[in-house]
PDB file of C-alpha atoms in Angstrom:
ATOM      1  CA  MET A 252       0.034  -7.598 -11.232  1.00  0.00           C
ATOM      2  CA  ASP A 253       2.221 -10.256  -9.649  1.00  0.00           C
ATOM      3  CA  ASP A 254       4.288 -10.206 -12.794  1.00  0.00           C
ATOM      4  CA  ILE A 255       5.903  -6.872 -11.962  1.00  0.00           C
ATOM      5  CA  LEU A 256       9.335  -8.493 -11.953  1.00  0.00           C
ATOM      6  CA  GLY A 257       8.791  -9.820 -15.489  1.00  0.00           C
ATOM      7  CA  ASP A 258       8.580 -13.241 -17.114  1.00  0.00           C
ATOM      8  CA  ASN A 259      12.310 -13.844 -17.213  1.00  0.00           C
ATOM      9  CA  LEU A 260      12.893 -14.157 -13.472  1.00  0.00           C
ATOM     10  CA  PRO A 261      16.332 -14.964 -12.219  1.00  0.00           C
ATOM     11  CA  PRO A 262      16.604 -18.508 -10.813  1.00  0.00           C
ATOM     12  CA  PHE A 263      16.511 -17.270  -7.217  1.00  0.00           C
ATOM     13  CA  PHE A 264      12.940 -15.968  -7.584  1.00  0.00           C
ATOM     14  CA  TYR A 265      10.288 -18.593  -6.967  1.00  0.00           C
ATOM     15  CA  ASP A 266       7.879 -18.645  -9.884  1.00  0.00           C
ATOM     16  CA  GLY A 267       5.736 -21.565  -8.801  1.00  0.00           C
ATOM     17  CA  THR A 268       7.150 -24.035 -11.324  1.00  0.00           C
ATOM     18  CA  ASN A 269      10.516 -25.016  -9.848  1.00  0.00           C
ATOM     19  CA  ASN A 270      11.187 -26.948  -6.665  1.00  0.00           C
ATOM     20  CA  LYS A 271      11.335 -24.610  -3.703  1.00  0.00           C
ATOM     21  CA  THR A 272      14.563 -24.161  -1.897  1.00  0.00           C
ATOM     22  CA  SER A 273      15.062 -22.089   1.224  1.00  0.00           C
ATOM     23  CA  ILE A 274      16.414 -19.178  -0.827  1.00  0.00           C
ATOM     24  CA  ASP A 275      13.380 -19.359  -3.107  1.00  0.00           C
ATOM     25  CA  ILE A 276      10.999 -19.020  -0.186  1.00  0.00           C
ATOM     26  CA  VAL A 277      12.921 -16.103   1.295  1.00  0.00           C
ATOM     27  CA  ILE A 278      13.039 -14.177  -1.989  1.00  0.00           C
ATOM     28  CA  SER A 279       9.492 -14.782  -3.218  1.00  0.00           C
ATOM     29  CA  ARG A 280       7.565 -11.874  -4.714  1.00  0.00           C
ATOM     30  CA  ARG A 281       5.199 -11.790  -1.793  1.00  0.00           C
ATOM     31  CA  ASN A 282       8.073 -11.540   0.665  1.00  0.00           C
ATOM     32  CA  ILE A 283       9.575  -8.676  -1.340  1.00  0.00           C
ATOM     33  CA  PHE A 284       6.232  -6.844  -1.159  1.00  0.00           C
ATOM     34  CA  LYS A 285       5.977  -7.612   2.587  1.00  0.00           C
ATOM     35  CA  LEU A 286       9.410  -6.070   3.065  1.00  0.00           C
ATOM     36  CA  ALA A 287       8.409  -3.041   0.977  1.00  0.00           C
ATOM     37  CA  LEU A 288       5.248  -2.687   3.043  1.00  0.00           C
ATOM     38  CA  ALA A 289       7.217  -2.807   6.308  1.00  0.00           C
ATOM     39  CA  ILE A 290       9.617  -0.144   5.034  1.00  0.00           C
ATOM     40  CA  ALA A 291       6.713   2.038   3.867  1.00  0.00           C
ATOM     41  CA  LEU A 292       5.008   1.744   7.274  1.00  0.00           C
ATOM     42  CA  ILE A 293       8.234   2.753   9.024  1.00  0.00           C
ATOM     43  CA  VAL A 294       8.801   5.746   6.760  1.00  0.00           C
ATOM     44  CA  ILE A 295       5.188   6.901   6.881  1.00  0.00           C
ATOM     45  CA  SER A 296       5.019   6.506  10.655  1.00  0.00           C
ATOM     46  CA  TYR A 297       8.220   8.518  11.008  1.00  0.00           C
ATOM     47  CA  LEU A 298       6.877  11.310   8.819  1.00  0.00           C
ATOM     48  CA  VAL A 299       3.514  11.574  10.554  1.00  0.00           C
ATOM     49  CA  PHE A 300       4.931  11.464  14.101  1.00  0.00           C
ATOM     50  CA  SER A 301       8.048  13.609  13.694  1.00  0.00           C
ATOM     51  CA  ARG A 302       8.197  17.362  14.121  1.00  0.00           C
ATOM     52  CA  PRO A 303       7.556  19.025  10.748  1.00  0.00           C
ATOM     53  CA  ASN A 304      10.577  21.148   9.811  1.00  0.00           C
ATOM     54  CA  TYR A 305       9.332  22.452   6.493  1.00  0.00           C
ATOM     55  CA  PRO A 306       7.024  25.322   5.602  1.00  0.00           C
ATOM     56  CA  GLN A 307       3.612  24.444   4.200  1.00  0.00           C
ATOM     57  CA  LEU A 308       3.405  26.709   1.168  1.00  0.00           C
ATOM     58  CA  ILE A 309       0.161  25.298  -0.180  1.00  0.00           C
ATOM     59  CA  PRO A 310      -2.768  25.048   2.244  1.00  0.00           C
ATOM     60  CA  HIS A 311      -3.959  21.465   2.931  1.00  0.00           C
ATOM     61  CA  MET A 312      -1.054  19.987   0.986  1.00  0.00           C
ATOM     62  CA  ASP A 313      -0.667  17.434   3.803  1.00  0.00           C
ATOM     63  CA  LYS A 314      -3.993  15.925   2.690  1.00  0.00           C
ATOM     64  CA  VAL A 315      -2.339  14.974  -0.620  1.00  0.00           C
ATOM     65  CA  GLY A 316       0.398  13.295   1.377  1.00  0.00           C
ATOM     66  CA  HIS A 317      -2.139  11.326   3.393  1.00  0.00           C
ATOM     67  CA  LEU A 318      -4.004  10.273   0.242  1.00  0.00           C
ATOM     68  CA  GLY A 319      -0.796   9.194  -1.499  1.00  0.00           C
ATOM     69  CA  SER A 320       0.540   7.387   1.533  1.00  0.00           C
ATOM     70  CA  PHE A 321      -2.592   5.339   2.008  1.00  0.00           C
ATOM     71  CA  PHE A 322      -2.863   4.613  -1.680  1.00  0.00           C
ATOM     72  CA  CYS A 323       0.673   3.173  -1.519  1.00  0.00           C
ATOM     73  CA  LEU A 324      -0.059   1.259   1.701  1.00  0.00           C
ATOM     74  CA  SER A 325      -3.195  -0.226   0.078  1.00  0.00           C
ATOM     75  CA  TYR A 326      -1.270  -1.210  -3.007  1.00  0.00           C
ATOM     76  CA  LEU A 327       1.605  -2.832  -1.098  1.00  0.00           C
ATOM     77  CA  THR A 328      -0.764  -4.597   1.314  1.00  0.00           C
ATOM     78  CA  HIS A 329      -2.730  -5.939  -1.617  1.00  0.00           C
ATOM     79  CA  LEU A 330       0.442  -7.239  -3.318  1.00  0.00           C
ATOM     80  CA  ALA A 331       1.869  -8.700  -0.092  1.00  0.00           C
ATOM     81  CA  PHE A 332      -1.221 -10.393   1.346  1.00  0.00           C
ATOM     82  CA  LYS A 333      -4.114 -10.246  -1.181  1.00  0.00           C
ATOM     83  CA  PRO A 334      -6.634  -9.603   1.625  1.00  0.00           C
ATOM     84  CA  ARG A 335     -10.329  -9.127   1.053  1.00  0.00           C
ATOM     85  CA  TRP A 336     -11.044  -5.445   0.465  1.00  0.00           C
ATOM     86  CA  GLN A 337     -13.063  -5.195   3.725  1.00  0.00           C
ATOM     87  CA  TYR A 338     -10.119  -6.411   5.809  1.00  0.00           C
ATOM     88  CA  LEU A 339      -7.666  -4.130   4.087  1.00  0.00           C
ATOM     89  CA  ALA A 340      -9.927  -1.106   4.483  1.00  0.00           C
ATOM     90  CA  LEU A 341     -10.623  -1.881   8.126  1.00  0.00           C
ATOM     91  CA  THR A 342      -6.942  -2.478   8.936  1.00  0.00           C
ATOM     92  CA  LEU A 343      -5.885   0.777   7.269  1.00  0.00           C
ATOM     93  CA  ALA A 344      -8.737   2.650   8.917  1.00  0.00           C
ATOM     94  CA  GLY A 345      -7.438   1.393  12.263  1.00  0.00           C
ATOM     95  CA  TYR A 346      -3.943   2.604  11.383  1.00  0.00           C
ATOM     96  CA  ALA A 347      -5.345   5.993  10.312  1.00  0.00           C
ATOM     97  CA  VAL A 348      -7.234   6.347  13.632  1.00  0.00           C
ATOM     98  CA  PHE A 349      -4.077   5.304  15.497  1.00  0.00           C
ATOM     99  CA  ILE A 350      -2.081   8.017  13.672  1.00  0.00           C
ATOM    100  CA  GLU A 351      -4.618  10.681  14.565  1.00  0.00           C
ATOM    101  CA  LEU A 352      -4.815   9.561  18.228  1.00  0.00           C
ATOM    102  CA  VAL A 353      -0.991   9.694  18.565  1.00  0.00           C
ATOM    103  CA  GLN A 354      -0.844  13.069  16.776  1.00  0.00           C
ATOM    104  CA  SER A 355      -3.442  14.454  19.216  1.00  0.00           C
ATOM    105  CA  THR A 356      -1.016  13.792  22.077  1.00  0.00           C
ATOM    106  CA  LEU A 357       2.028  15.371  20.395  1.00  0.00           C
ATOM    107  CA  PRO A 358       2.506  19.071  21.160  1.00  0.00           C
ATOM    108  CA  TYR A 359       3.802  19.819  17.663  1.00  0.00           C
ATOM    109  CA  ARG A 360       1.084  17.897  15.809  1.00  0.00           C
ATOM    110  CA  SER A 361      -2.721  17.960  15.776  1.00  0.00           C
ATOM    111  CA  ALA A 362      -5.365  15.402  14.973  1.00  0.00           C
ATOM    112  CA  SER A 363      -7.680  16.046  12.064  1.00  0.00           C
ATOM    113  CA  VAL A 364     -10.794  14.390  10.725  1.00  0.00           C
ATOM    114  CA  GLY A 365      -9.754  15.739   7.323  1.00  0.00           C
ATOM    115  CA  ASP A 366      -6.541  13.698   7.498  1.00  0.00           C
ATOM    116  CA  PHE A 367      -8.594  10.546   8.249  1.00  0.00           C
ATOM    117  CA  ILE A 368     -10.870  11.285   5.330  1.00  0.00           C
ATOM    118  CA  ALA A 369      -7.847  11.788   3.059  1.00  0.00           C
ATOM    119  CA  ASP A 370      -6.445   8.441   4.281  1.00  0.00           C
ATOM    120  CA  MET A 371      -9.665   6.609   3.435  1.00  0.00           C
ATOM    121  CA  ALA A 372      -9.825   8.435   0.083  1.00  0.00           C
ATOM    122  CA  GLY A 373      -6.406   6.960  -0.704  1.00  0.00           C
ATOM    123  CA  VAL A 374      -7.692   3.453   0.068  1.00  0.00           C
ATOM    124  CA  MET A 375     -10.792   4.046  -2.103  1.00  0.00           C
ATOM    125  CA  LEU A 376      -8.665   5.502  -4.890  1.00  0.00           C
ATOM    126  CA  PHE A 377      -6.537   2.338  -4.846  1.00  0.00           C
ATOM    127  CA  TYR A 378      -9.587   0.085  -5.127  1.00  0.00           C
ATOM    128  CA  LEU A 379     -11.109   2.241  -7.840  1.00  0.00           C
ATOM    129  CA  SER A 380      -7.821   2.050  -9.782  1.00  0.00           C
ATOM    130  CA  HIS A 381      -7.492  -1.663  -9.201  1.00  0.00           C
ATOM    131  CA  TRP A 382     -11.108  -2.327 -10.248  1.00  0.00           C
ATOM    132  CA  SER A 383     -10.585  -0.209 -13.394  1.00  0.00           C
ATOM    133  CA  TYR A 384      -7.362  -2.064 -14.187  1.00  0.00           C
ATOM    134  CA  LEU A 385      -9.031  -5.488 -13.864  1.00  0.00           C
ATOM    135  CA  ARG A 386     -12.066  -4.319 -15.835  1.00  0.00           C
ATOM    136  CA  TYR A 387      -9.815  -3.116 -18.664  1.00  0.00           C
ATOM    137  CA  PHE A 388      -8.114  -6.520 -18.894  1.00  0.00           C
ATOM    138  CA  ARG A 389     -11.422  -8.317 -18.938  1.00  0.00           C
ATOM    139  CA  ALA A 390     -12.843  -5.998 -21.593  1.00  0.00           C
ATOM    140  CA  ALA A 391      -9.731  -6.254 -23.752  1.00  0.00           C
ATOM    141  CA  LYS A 392      -9.748 -10.043 -23.178  1.00  0.00           C
ATOM    142  CA  LEU A 393      -6.100  -9.866 -22.179  1.00  0.00           C
ATOM    143  CA  PRO A 394      -4.774 -12.426 -19.697  1.00  0.00           C
ATOM    144  CA  GLU A 395      -4.697 -10.933 -16.226  1.00  0.00           C
ATOM    145  CA  SER A 396      -1.437 -11.039 -14.449  1.00  0.00           C
ATOM    146  CA  GLU A 397      -3.091 -11.849 -11.105  1.00  0.00           C
TER     147      GLU A 397
END
């Protein structure tokens, strides 16, 4: 999975075999994923705290947004930090609770246990997908990219 950028990395990407320079450290894969995670957190926070200015044509469609957002946050956090699954799940559960607490204080938003459940379903879906991915590579006896 770390090989998302490919085998033929430009010289400014640190691949673990060359001597590190300051530019190599700044533009490492993990740092790119950390930046992507920070951007995702900013965008998701903006979306969940701002006033919705769009009609909700399909009931409970926001649950799909919660599930997808937390799937992406789980994926990016995994790529950026490689935490144990318990720490990742606990951290994202804390963020989900924080979102719901803030939404409960906003006059144009409301807190929902269903949103929290959708958030945690996104985390579980990531881990189910990741487990299936790793299991496939082991069964196929292909070298894992992790």
